[in-house]
Amino acid sequence: MKFYNYFHKLNGYLSIALIAVLFCSNSIWATEVSKHIGIFYYKNIFGHIHLNPTKDSVSLTTIACGHPLNVTDTFKSSGVDWFIVNIDKKKGYVLKEFVSNQKPLCFQEKYPKFFNSLNLDLTELYYWGRLYDQYVRGKSRVQ
Amino acid sequence: MKIIIYISILMFGLADLFAQSISPSTESSNEITQIEKEISVVDFDAIKNILQKDKLDQSVQNKQNEVNTIQEEREKKKLQLYHYPSESDFWSFASELWLVRNAPLLKWDFNKPDYGIDISFQTVLETIGYYEKKFHVLLVNTPTLSHIALPTNNDETLFIISVPFIRTMDLTKLEISILMLEDFFRLEKGYLYQFVKTSELVEIFGKNFYDKGVNPAVVNQVLKKYSELIFQKGFNFQQQFEVTKRMDSVLRSHLKLWGAYNTLLNKIDQLVKTNLLYDNYNRIYPSPEMQIKWLTPKAPLI
C-alpha cells in the first residue's frame, strides 16, 4: 500500500515535470520562429551577408543597394552592432549601420542606364561589397 | 477545432498580406493604361458628328488630354533613366570604382588588426579645430601606393594608407594621423580634382544621354587620370610647398603635432634615400628633404 502511494506521488511529480518541460520547449521554439524585427533595406552600392558577425567572415551572398532584408534579431560583437537576417533560409549577419528602415535612393536606381553601361563583372561586385567592410570609419566631434 | 480553423485562416491572410508588402510591385509604369487602349481603339474622328450631336465631344477631349498627360509623364520617367550622375553624386562613386577596379593591385581586401587610426585622427582633427568631419580609412597591403586622400561627396574624406609603408618606417598612430592631415589639406586645396576633372567630364555632369547614347569612355578616362596622378605624376613642388606651409601654419600652435610632423618628414626622407622600394615616392610627393627645409624656421641674422 505504502509502495503504491509512493508510486502514485512519483507519477504525479513526473507528469508535472513533463508538462513543464513541454511548455518550456514550446515557448523557446515559439520565440525562435516568431522573432521578427522587420524589413530593412541595404544602403551601400553593394554589400555582403556574412556567415558570422565579423567583417572578415565568409560572404553568404552579395546584395545590391535597396535589397530588402528580413531582420530577425540583433547581435553585438566587440562593440559593433549586427543584424541577423534570413537569406535563402540561412542565417546571416549584416552590419546595422549599413541598413535602413526606409528604402534608400540608391546610385544604381538613380542612374540605372549609366550604371549598367559600366558592365561590372562578378568580381567587381564582390570587391565593391567588400570595400564597405574594409573601411575604418570615424568622425570628429565638437568638444 | 473552430478556433484552430479561424486562427489558420487569419495566419494565411496575414502571411499573404506580408508577402504582398515585400514583393515588388507587378504593375509597371510602362504598361499601357485602360484609357489609352480605349482612345487608340476607337476612331473618334469617324464618329465626330454623332459625338457632337450627343454632346460627348467635350468628354472625348478630356479623355484625350488625360492620355496626353499620362504619355508625357511616361516619357519624362523614361528620360530620367538616361541621366549621367550629377557632380554631387559622382566623386564618391568614381573613387570607389577606382578602388574596385584596382583591388588586385592595391590589395586592400585583407585581414588586419585595429590600428586605432580612427580615434587618433579624430583627436588630431578636434585638436586643430576641425569638427564634424567624417572620414573613411582604407588600409592597403602594398608599397605601390603609400598614402593619398581621394575625393568623395557628402563632406567626407577617403584616406588610403599603405600598411607596408607604415611598418617600414615604424610610424606611430600620431605620425599616421599627421600624414593623413597632410593628405586632407592636399585634397582640400583641390589638386586632385583639378587633375582628374576633364572638360568632357564637366560637360556630362547631370546631362541626359537618351538621344546620344552613353559614353563610357569618359568614366574610363577619369579612372586613368586617377591612376596617372597616384602612381606616376604625383604633385608638383609648388603644390607641395603650399601644403607644407599650410601644415606649418596650422600645427605651429600645437608643438606636439608640429614636432610629430617634423619627425615624420625626417623618417620619410630617410626612407626614400635608403629603401629602393620607395624610390618612386619623391616623384609623387616632392620632396621630403625640401619639405623639411621649408618647415625649419630660418635662423635669425646676427
CSV table of C-alpha atoms in Angstrom, one decimal:
chain,number,residue,atom,x,y,z
A,1,MET,CA,0.0,0.0,0.0
A,2,LYS,CA,2.8,2.3,1.0
A,3,PHE,CA,4.7,1.4,-2.2
A,4,TYR,CA,1.5,2.1,-4.2
A,5,ASN,CA,1.2,5.6,-2.6
A,6,TYR,CA,4.8,6.4,-3.2
A,7,PHE,CA,4.5,5.3,-6.9
A,8,HIS,CA,1.3,7.4,-7.3
A,9,LYS,CA,3.1,10.5,-5.9
A,10,LEU,CA,6.1,10.0,-8.1
A,11,ASN,CA,3.9,9.6,-11.1
A,12,GLY,CA,2.2,12.9,-10.3
A,13,TYR,CA,5.6,14.7,-10.0
A,14,LEU,CA,6.7,13.2,-13.3
A,15,SER,CA,3.6,14.4,-15.0
A,16,ILE,CA,4.1,17.9,-13.7
A,17,ALA,CA,7.7,17.9,-14.8
A,18,LEU,CA,6.8,16.6,-18.2
A,19,ILE,CA,4.2,19.3,-18.7
A,20,ALA,CA,6.7,21.9,-17.6
A,21,VAL,CA,9.4,20.7,-20.0
A,22,LEU,CA,6.9,20.6,-22.8
A,23,PHE,CA,5.7,24.1,-22.0
A,24,CYS,CA,9.3,25.5,-21.9
A,25,SER,CA,10.4,23.8,-25.1
A,26,ASN,CA,7.3,25.0,-26.8
A,27,SER,CA,7.9,28.6,-25.7
A,28,ILE,CA,11.6,28.5,-26.8
A,29,TRP,CA,10.5,27.2,-30.2
A,30,ALA,CA,7.9,29.8,-30.4
A,31,THR,CA,10.4,32.6,-29.7
A,32,GLU,CA,12.9,31.4,-32.3
A,33,VAL,CA,10.3,31.1,-35.0
A,34,SER,CA,8.2,34.2,-34.4
A,35,LYS,CA,11.0,36.7,-33.7
A,36,HIS,CA,10.9,39.3,-36.4
A,37,ILE,CA,12.3,42.8,-36.1
A,38,GLY,CA,11.2,44.0,-39.5
A,39,ILE,CA,12.1,44.5,-43.1
A,40,PHE,CA,15.2,46.7,-43.6
A,41,TYR,CA,16.9,47.9,-46.8
A,42,TYR,CA,20.6,47.7,-47.7
A,43,LYS,CA,22.1,51.2,-48.1
A,44,ASN,CA,25.5,50.9,-49.8
A,45,ILE,CA,26.0,50.3,-53.5
A,46,PHE,CA,26.8,46.6,-52.9
A,47,GLY,CA,27.4,44.6,-49.8
A,48,HIS,CA,27.7,41.1,-48.3
A,49,ILE,CA,25.7,39.0,-45.9
A,50,HIS,CA,28.3,37.3,-43.7
A,51,LEU,CA,28.2,33.8,-42.2
A,52,ASN,CA,29.5,35.1,-38.8
A,53,PRO,CA,29.3,38.5,-37.1
A,54,THR,CA,32.8,39.7,-38.2
A,55,LYS,CA,33.8,41.8,-41.2
A,56,ASP,CA,36.2,39.2,-42.5
A,57,SER,CA,33.7,36.3,-42.3
A,58,VAL,CA,32.8,34.4,-45.4
A,59,SER,CA,30.2,36.0,-47.6
A,60,LEU,CA,26.9,34.1,-48.0
A,61,THR,CA,25.8,36.3,-50.8
A,62,THR,CA,26.4,39.7,-52.4
A,63,ILE,CA,23.5,42.1,-52.3
A,64,ALA,CA,22.8,45.4,-54.0
A,65,CYS,CA,21.5,48.7,-52.6
A,66,GLY,CA,17.8,48.6,-51.8
A,67,HIS,CA,17.8,44.9,-51.2
A,68,PRO,CA,15.1,44.1,-48.6
A,69,LEU,CA,16.3,42.1,-45.6
A,70,ASN,CA,14.2,40.2,-43.2
A,71,VAL,CA,15.8,41.1,-39.9
A,72,THR,CA,15.1,38.6,-37.2
A,73,ASP,CA,17.4,39.7,-34.4
A,74,THR,CA,20.3,41.9,-33.3
A,75,PHE,CA,23.8,40.9,-32.1
A,76,LYS,CA,26.6,42.9,-30.6
A,77,SER,CA,30.2,41.7,-31.2
A,78,SER,CA,33.2,43.7,-29.9
A,79,GLY,CA,31.1,46.9,-29.6
A,80,VAL,CA,29.8,46.6,-33.2
A,81,ASP,CA,26.0,46.1,-33.8
A,82,TRP,CA,25.0,43.5,-36.3
A,83,PHE,CA,21.6,42.5,-37.7
A,84,ILE,CA,20.8,38.8,-38.0
A,85,VAL,CA,18.9,38.2,-41.3
A,86,ASN,CA,17.3,35.4,-43.0
A,87,ILE,CA,18.5,34.9,-46.5
A,88,ASP,CA,17.7,31.8,-48.7
A,89,LYS,CA,16.6,30.0,-45.5
A,90,LYS,CA,20.0,30.6,-44.0
A,91,LYS,CA,21.0,32.8,-41.0
A,92,GLY,CA,23.4,35.6,-42.0
A,93,TYR,CA,24.8,38.8,-40.5
A,94,VAL,CA,24.9,42.3,-41.8
A,95,LEU,CA,26.3,45.5,-40.1
A,96,LYS,CA,23.5,47.5,-38.6
A,97,GLU,CA,25.0,50.8,-39.9
A,98,PHE,CA,24.6,49.5,-43.5
A,99,VAL,CA,20.8,49.1,-43.4
A,100,SER,CA,17.9,51.5,-43.2
A,101,ASN,CA,14.3,51.0,-42.3
A,102,GLN,CA,13.3,53.1,-45.3
A,103,LYS,CA,14.1,52.3,-48.9
A,104,PRO,CA,17.2,54.4,-49.8
A,105,LEU,CA,17.7,56.3,-53.0
A,106,CYS,CA,20.4,54.2,-54.5
A,107,PHE,CA,23.0,55.3,-57.0
A,108,GLN,CA,22.2,52.5,-59.4
A,109,GLU,CA,18.5,53.3,-59.2
A,110,LYS,CA,19.0,57.0,-59.7
A,111,TYR,CA,21.3,56.5,-62.7
A,112,PRO,CA,20.3,53.0,-64.0
A,113,LYS,CA,21.4,53.2,-67.6
A,114,PHE,CA,24.7,54.9,-66.7
A,115,PHE,CA,25.4,52.3,-64.1
A,116,ASN,CA,24.5,49.4,-66.4
A,117,SER,CA,26.9,50.8,-69.0
A,118,LEU,CA,29.8,50.1,-66.6
A,119,ASN,CA,29.3,46.4,-67.2
A,120,LEU,CA,30.6,45.4,-63.8
A,121,ASP,CA,31.6,41.7,-63.6
A,122,LEU,CA,31.0,39.4,-60.6
A,123,THR,CA,34.5,40.0,-59.2
A,124,GLU,CA,33.9,43.7,-59.2
A,125,LEU,CA,30.5,43.3,-57.5
A,126,TYR,CA,32.2,41.2,-54.8
A,127,TYR,CA,35.0,43.8,-54.3
A,128,TRP,CA,32.6,46.7,-54.2
A,129,GLY,CA,30.7,44.9,-51.4
A,130,ARG,CA,34.0,44.2,-49.5
A,131,LEU,CA,35.0,47.8,-49.7
A,132,TYR,CA,32.5,48.9,-47.1
A,133,ASP,CA,33.6,46.0,-44.8
A,134,GLN,CA,37.2,47.2,-45.0
A,135,TYR,CA,36.7,50.9,-44.3
A,136,VAL,CA,37.7,52.2,-40.9
A,137,ARG,CA,35.1,55.0,-40.2
A,138,GLY,CA,35.5,58.0,-38.0
A,139,LYS,CA,34.2,61.5,-37.3
A,140,SER,CA,35.4,64.4,-35.4
A,141,ARG,CA,33.0,66.0,-32.9
A,142,VAL,CA,32.6,69.3,-31.2
A,143,GLN,CA,34.4,69.1,-27.9
B,1,MET,CA,-11.5,23.0,-33.5
B,2,LYS,CA,-13.3,26.0,-34.8
B,3,ILE,CA,-10.8,28.3,-33.1
B,4,ILE,CA,-7.9,26.4,-34.8
B,5,ILE,CA,-9.6,26.9,-38.2
B,6,TYR,CA,-10.1,30.6,-37.5
B,7,ILE,CA,-6.5,31.1,-36.4
B,8,SER,CA,-5.3,29.2,-39.5
B,9,ILE,CA,-7.4,31.4,-41.8
B,10,LEU,CA,-6.1,34.5,-40.0
B,11,MET,CA,-2.5,33.4,-40.3
B,12,PHE,CA,-2.8,32.6,-44.0
B,13,GLY,CA,-4.4,36.1,-44.5
B,14,LEU,CA,-1.6,37.8,-42.7
B,15,ALA,CA,1.1,35.8,-44.5
B,16,ASP,CA,-0.4,36.8,-47.8
B,17,LEU,CA,-0.6,40.4,-46.7
B,18,PHE,CA,3.1,40.3,-45.6
B,19,ALA,CA,4.2,38.7,-48.8
B,20,GLN,CA,2.4,41.3,-50.9
B,21,SER,CA,4.0,44.1,-48.9
B,22,ILE,CA,7.6,42.9,-49.6
B,23,SER,CA,7.2,41.6,-53.1
B,24,PRO,CA,8.0,44.0,-55.9
B,25,SER,CA,5.1,45.7,-57.5
B,26,THR,CA,4.0,43.9,-60.7
B,27,GLU,CA,2.4,47.0,-62.1
B,28,SER,CA,4.9,48.7,-64.3
B,29,SER,CA,4.7,52.3,-65.2
B,30,ASN,CA,5.5,51.4,-68.8
B,31,GLU,CA,2.2,49.4,-69.2
B,32,ILE,CA,-0.4,51.0,-71.4
B,33,THR,CA,-3.4,52.1,-69.3
B,34,GLN,CA,-7.0,51.2,-70.0
B,35,ILE,CA,-7.9,54.8,-71.1
B,36,GLU,CA,-5.0,54.7,-73.6
B,37,LYS,CA,-6.3,51.5,-75.0
B,38,GLU,CA,-9.8,52.9,-75.4
B,39,ILE,CA,-8.5,56.0,-77.1
B,40,SER,CA,-6.3,54.0,-79.5
B,41,VAL,CA,-9.1,51.5,-80.4
B,42,VAL,CA,-11.9,54.0,-81.1
B,43,ASP,CA,-11.7,56.2,-84.2
B,44,PHE,CA,-13.3,59.3,-82.8
B,45,ASP,CA,-12.9,61.3,-86.0
B,46,ALA,CA,-15.2,58.9,-87.8
B,47,ILE,CA,-18.0,59.5,-85.3
B,48,LYS,CA,-17.3,63.1,-84.7
B,49,ASN,CA,-20.8,64.2,-85.9
B,50,ILE,CA,-22.5,61.7,-83.7
B,51,LEU,CA,-20.5,62.8,-80.7
B,52,GLN,CA,-21.3,66.4,-81.3
B,53,LYS,CA,-25.0,65.6,-81.7
B,54,ASP,CA,-24.9,63.7,-78.3
B,55,LYS,CA,-22.8,66.5,-76.8
B,56,LEU,CA,-20.0,64.0,-75.9
B,57,ASP,CA,-17.2,65.8,-77.8
B,58,GLN,CA,-16.0,67.6,-74.6
B,59,SER,CA,-15.8,64.3,-72.8
B,60,VAL,CA,-13.7,62.8,-75.6
B,61,GLN,CA,-11.4,65.9,-75.5
B,62,ASN,CA,-11.0,65.4,-71.7
B,63,LYS,CA,-10.0,61.8,-72.2
B,64,GLN,CA,-7.5,62.8,-74.9
B,65,ASN,CA,-6.0,65.3,-72.5
B,66,GLU,CA,-5.7,62.7,-69.8
B,67,VAL,CA,-4.0,60.3,-72.2
B,68,ASN,CA,-1.6,63.1,-73.3
B,69,THR,CA,-0.7,63.8,-69.6
B,70,ILE,CA,-0.1,60.1,-68.9
B,71,GLN,CA,2.1,59.8,-72.0
B,72,GLU,CA,4.1,62.9,-71.1
B,73,GLU,CA,4.7,61.6,-67.6
B,74,ARG,CA,5.8,58.2,-69.0
B,75,GLU,CA,8.2,59.9,-71.4
B,76,LYS,CA,9.6,62.0,-68.6
B,77,LYS,CA,10.2,58.9,-66.4
B,78,LYS,CA,11.9,57.2,-69.3
B,79,LEU,CA,14.2,60.1,-69.9
B,80,GLN,CA,15.1,60.1,-66.2
B,81,LEU,CA,16.7,56.7,-66.6
B,82,TYR,CA,19.2,58.1,-69.0
B,83,HIS,CA,21.0,60.7,-66.8
B,84,TYR,CA,24.7,61.0,-66.1
B,85,PRO,CA,25.4,61.4,-62.4
B,86,SER,CA,25.4,65.0,-61.1
B,87,GLU,CA,28.7,66.2,-59.6
B,88,SER,CA,27.3,65.9,-56.1
B,89,ASP,CA,26.9,62.1,-56.7
B,90,PHE,CA,29.9,61.5,-58.9
B,91,TRP,CA,33.1,61.7,-56.7
B,92,SER,CA,32.3,59.0,-54.1
B,93,PHE,CA,31.2,56.7,-56.9
B,94,ALA,CA,34.3,57.4,-59.0
B,95,SER,CA,36.7,56.9,-56.1
B,96,GLU,CA,35.1,53.7,-55.1
B,97,LEU,CA,35.0,52.4,-58.7
B,98,TRP,CA,38.7,53.2,-59.0
B,99,LEU,CA,39.4,51.2,-55.8
B,100,VAL,CA,37.3,48.3,-57.0
B,101,ARG,CA,39.0,48.2,-60.5
B,102,ASN,CA,42.4,48.4,-58.8
B,103,ALA,CA,41.6,45.9,-56.0
B,104,PRO,CA,44.1,43.2,-57.1
B,105,LEU,CA,46.9,45.8,-57.4
B,106,LEU,CA,46.2,47.7,-54.2
B,107,LYS,CA,45.4,44.5,-52.1
B,108,TRP,CA,43.0,46.2,-49.7
B,109,ASP,CA,40.9,43.1,-49.1
B,110,PHE,CA,42.9,41.5,-46.3
B,111,ASN,CA,42.6,40.8,-42.6
B,112,LYS,CA,44.2,43.5,-40.5
B,113,PRO,CA,44.4,44.4,-36.8
B,114,ASP,CA,42.7,47.5,-35.4
B,115,TYR,CA,45.5,50.2,-35.5
B,116,GLY,CA,43.3,52.8,-33.7
B,117,ILE,CA,43.9,55.3,-36.5
B,118,ASP,CA,40.2,56.4,-36.4
B,119,ILE,CA,40.4,57.6,-32.8
B,120,SER,CA,43.9,59.1,-33.3
B,121,PHE,CA,43.0,61.1,-36.4
B,122,GLN,CA,39.7,62.2,-34.8
B,123,THR,CA,41.7,63.6,-31.8
B,124,VAL,CA,44.1,65.4,-34.2
B,125,LEU,CA,41.2,67.0,-36.1
B,126,GLU,CA,39.5,68.0,-32.9
B,127,THR,CA,42.8,69.5,-31.5
B,128,ILE,CA,43.2,71.7,-34.5
B,129,GLY,CA,39.6,72.7,-34.5
B,130,TYR,CA,38.2,70.7,-37.4
B,131,TYR,CA,34.8,69.5,-36.2
B,132,GLU,CA,32.1,67.3,-37.7
B,133,LYS,CA,34.5,65.9,-40.4
B,134,LYS,CA,33.6,62.4,-41.5
B,135,PHE,CA,36.4,60.2,-42.8
B,136,HIS,CA,36.9,56.6,-44.1
B,137,VAL,CA,40.3,54.9,-44.0
B,138,LEU,CA,41.2,52.1,-46.3
B,139,LEU,CA,44.5,50.2,-45.5
B,140,VAL,CA,46.2,48.7,-48.4
B,141,ASN,CA,48.7,45.8,-48.3
B,142,THR,CA,51.1,47.1,-50.9
B,143,PRO,CA,54.0,49.6,-51.2
B,144,THR,CA,52.8,50.6,-54.7
B,145,LEU,CA,50.7,53.4,-53.1
B,146,SER,CA,52.0,54.9,-49.9
B,147,HIS,CA,49.2,57.3,-48.9
B,148,ILE,CA,46.5,59.6,-50.5
B,149,ALA,CA,43.2,61.1,-49.9
B,150,LEU,CA,40.5,60.6,-52.5
B,151,PRO,CA,37.6,62.9,-53.3
B,152,THR,CA,34.1,61.9,-52.1
B,153,ASN,CA,30.8,63.6,-51.7
B,154,ASN,CA,28.8,64.4,-48.5
B,155,ASP,CA,31.6,66.2,-46.8
B,156,GLU,CA,33.6,63.0,-46.3
B,157,THR,CA,37.2,62.2,-46.9
B,158,LEU,CA,38.5,58.8,-48.0
B,159,PHE,CA,42.1,58.1,-47.0
B,160,ILE,CA,44.2,55.3,-48.4
B,161,ILE,CA,47.3,54.3,-46.4
B,162,SER,CA,49.8,51.5,-47.1
B,163,VAL,CA,50.4,49.1,-44.2
B,164,PRO,CA,54.0,48.2,-45.5
B,165,PHE,CA,54.7,51.9,-45.7
B,166,ILE,CA,53.6,52.4,-42.0
B,167,ARG,CA,55.5,49.3,-40.9
B,168,THR,CA,58.8,50.1,-42.8
B,169,MET,CA,59.0,53.4,-41.0
B,170,ASP,CA,57.5,52.1,-37.7
B,171,LEU,CA,55.1,55.1,-37.7
B,172,THR,CA,53.2,55.9,-34.5
B,173,LYS,CA,49.5,56.5,-34.5
B,174,LEU,CA,50.1,60.2,-34.2
B,175,GLU,CA,52.5,60.2,-37.2
B,176,ILE,CA,50.0,58.3,-39.3
B,177,SER,CA,47.3,60.9,-38.3
B,178,ILE,CA,49.7,63.8,-39.3
B,179,LEU,CA,50.3,62.1,-42.6
B,180,MET,CA,46.5,61.9,-43.1
B,181,LEU,CA,46.2,65.5,-42.2
B,182,GLU,CA,48.7,66.5,-44.9
B,183,ASP,CA,46.6,64.4,-47.4
B,184,PHE,CA,43.5,66.1,-46.1
B,185,PHE,CA,44.9,69.6,-46.8
B,186,ARG,CA,46.2,68.4,-50.2
B,187,LEU,CA,42.7,67.3,-51.1
B,188,GLU,CA,41.1,70.4,-49.7
B,189,LYS,CA,43.3,72.5,-52.0
B,190,GLY,CA,41.7,70.6,-54.9
B,191,TYR,CA,44.9,69.5,-56.7
B,192,LEU,CA,43.4,66.0,-57.4
B,193,TYR,CA,40.1,67.5,-58.6
B,194,GLN,CA,41.9,69.8,-60.9
B,195,PHE,CA,43.9,67.0,-62.5
B,196,VAL,CA,41.1,64.4,-62.8
B,197,LYS,CA,38.2,66.7,-63.7
B,198,THR,CA,38.4,66.6,-67.5
B,199,SER,CA,36.4,69.0,-69.7
B,200,GLU,CA,34.5,66.0,-71.1
B,201,LEU,CA,33.5,65.1,-67.5
B,202,VAL,CA,32.3,68.6,-66.7
B,203,GLU,CA,30.2,68.6,-69.8
B,204,ILE,CA,28.3,65.4,-68.9
B,205,PHE,CA,27.6,66.1,-65.2
B,206,GLY,CA,23.8,65.7,-64.8
B,207,LYS,CA,23.2,65.6,-68.6
B,208,ASN,CA,20.8,63.3,-70.4
B,209,PHE,CA,22.1,60.8,-72.9
B,210,TYR,CA,18.9,59.4,-74.3
B,211,ASP,CA,19.5,60.7,-77.8
B,212,LYS,CA,23.3,60.4,-77.9
B,213,GLY,CA,23.8,57.2,-76.1
B,214,VAL,CA,26.0,56.7,-73.1
B,215,ASN,CA,29.8,57.4,-73.4
B,216,PRO,CA,31.6,55.0,-71.0
B,217,ALA,CA,35.0,56.4,-72.3
B,218,VAL,CA,34.5,59.5,-70.1
B,219,VAL,CA,34.5,57.5,-66.8
B,220,ASN,CA,37.4,55.3,-68.0
B,221,GLN,CA,39.3,58.4,-68.8
B,222,VAL,CA,38.7,59.7,-65.3
B,223,LEU,CA,39.9,56.4,-63.8
B,224,LYS,CA,43.0,56.6,-65.9
B,225,LYS,CA,43.7,60.1,-64.6
B,226,TYR,CA,43.3,58.8,-61.0
B,227,SER,CA,45.9,56.2,-61.7
B,228,GLU,CA,48.2,58.6,-63.6
B,229,LEU,CA,48.3,61.0,-60.7
B,230,ILE,CA,48.5,58.4,-57.9
B,231,PHE,CA,51.1,56.1,-59.5
B,232,GLN,CA,53.1,58.2,-61.9
B,233,LYS,CA,52.7,62.0,-62.0
B,234,GLY,CA,52.0,62.9,-58.4
B,235,PHE,CA,52.1,66.5,-57.1
B,236,ASN,CA,54.5,69.3,-58.1
B,237,PHE,CA,56.9,71.4,-56.0
B,238,GLN,CA,54.6,74.4,-55.8
B,239,GLN,CA,51.7,72.2,-54.5
B,240,GLN,CA,53.9,70.5,-52.0
B,241,PHE,CA,55.2,73.9,-50.8
B,242,GLU,CA,51.7,75.2,-50.3
B,243,VAL,CA,50.7,72.1,-48.4
B,244,THR,CA,53.8,72.2,-46.2
B,245,LYS,CA,53.2,75.8,-45.4
B,246,ARG,CA,49.5,75.1,-44.6
B,247,MET,CA,50.6,72.3,-42.3
B,248,ASP,CA,53.2,74.6,-40.7
B,249,SER,CA,50.6,77.4,-40.0
B,250,VAL,CA,48.0,75.0,-38.6
B,251,LEU,CA,50.4,72.9,-36.4
B,252,ARG,CA,52.7,75.7,-35.2
B,253,SER,CA,50.4,76.5,-32.2
B,254,HIS,CA,50.4,72.7,-31.3
B,255,LEU,CA,54.0,72.0,-30.7
B,256,LYS,CA,53.5,68.2,-30.1
B,257,LEU,CA,51.8,67.9,-33.5
B,258,TRP,CA,54.4,70.2,-35.2
B,259,GLY,CA,57.2,68.0,-33.7
B,260,ALA,CA,55.5,64.9,-35.0
B,261,TYR,CA,55.2,66.4,-38.5
B,262,ASN,CA,58.9,67.2,-38.4
B,263,THR,CA,59.8,63.7,-37.2
B,264,LEU,CA,57.5,62.2,-39.9
B,265,LEU,CA,59.2,64.2,-42.7
B,266,ASN,CA,62.6,63.1,-41.5
B,267,LYS,CA,61.5,59.5,-41.4
B,268,ILE,CA,60.2,59.7,-44.9
B,269,ASP,CA,63.3,61.4,-46.1
B,270,GLN,CA,65.5,58.6,-44.7
B,271,LEU,CA,63.2,56.0,-46.2
B,272,VAL,CA,63.3,57.4,-49.8
B,273,LYS,CA,67.1,57.7,-49.6
B,274,THR,CA,67.7,54.2,-48.3
B,275,ASN,CA,64.9,52.0,-49.5
B,276,LEU,CA,64.7,51.2,-53.2
B,277,LEU,CA,61.1,50.1,-52.8
B,278,TYR,CA,60.1,53.7,-52.3
B,279,ASP,CA,62.4,55.5,-54.8
B,280,ASN,CA,59.2,56.5,-56.7
B,281,TYR,CA,57.9,58.4,-53.6
B,282,ASN,CA,59.9,61.5,-54.4
B,283,ARG,CA,58.2,61.7,-57.8
B,284,ILE,CA,54.7,61.6,-56.2
B,285,TYR,CA,55.4,63.8,-53.2
B,286,PRO,CA,58.5,66.0,-54.0
B,287,SER,CA,60.4,66.2,-51.8
B,288,PRO,CA,60.7,65.3,-48.1
B,289,GLU,CA,64.1,67.0,-48.0
B,290,MET,CA,62.7,70.2,-49.4
B,291,GLN,CA,59.7,70.0,-47.1
B,292,ILE,CA,62.0,69.8,-44.0
B,293,LYS,CA,63.8,72.9,-45.3
B,294,TRP,CA,60.5,74.8,-45.8
B,295,LEU,CA,59.4,73.8,-42.4
B,296,THR,CA,62.6,74.6,-40.5
B,297,PRO,CA,62.4,78.2,-39.1
B,298,LYS,CA,65.1,80.4,-40.6
B,299,ALA,CA,67.9,81.2,-38.2
B,300,PRO,CA,67.9,84.9,-37.2
B,301,LEU,CA,70.6,87.0,-38.8
B,302,ILE,CA,73.1,88.3,-36.2
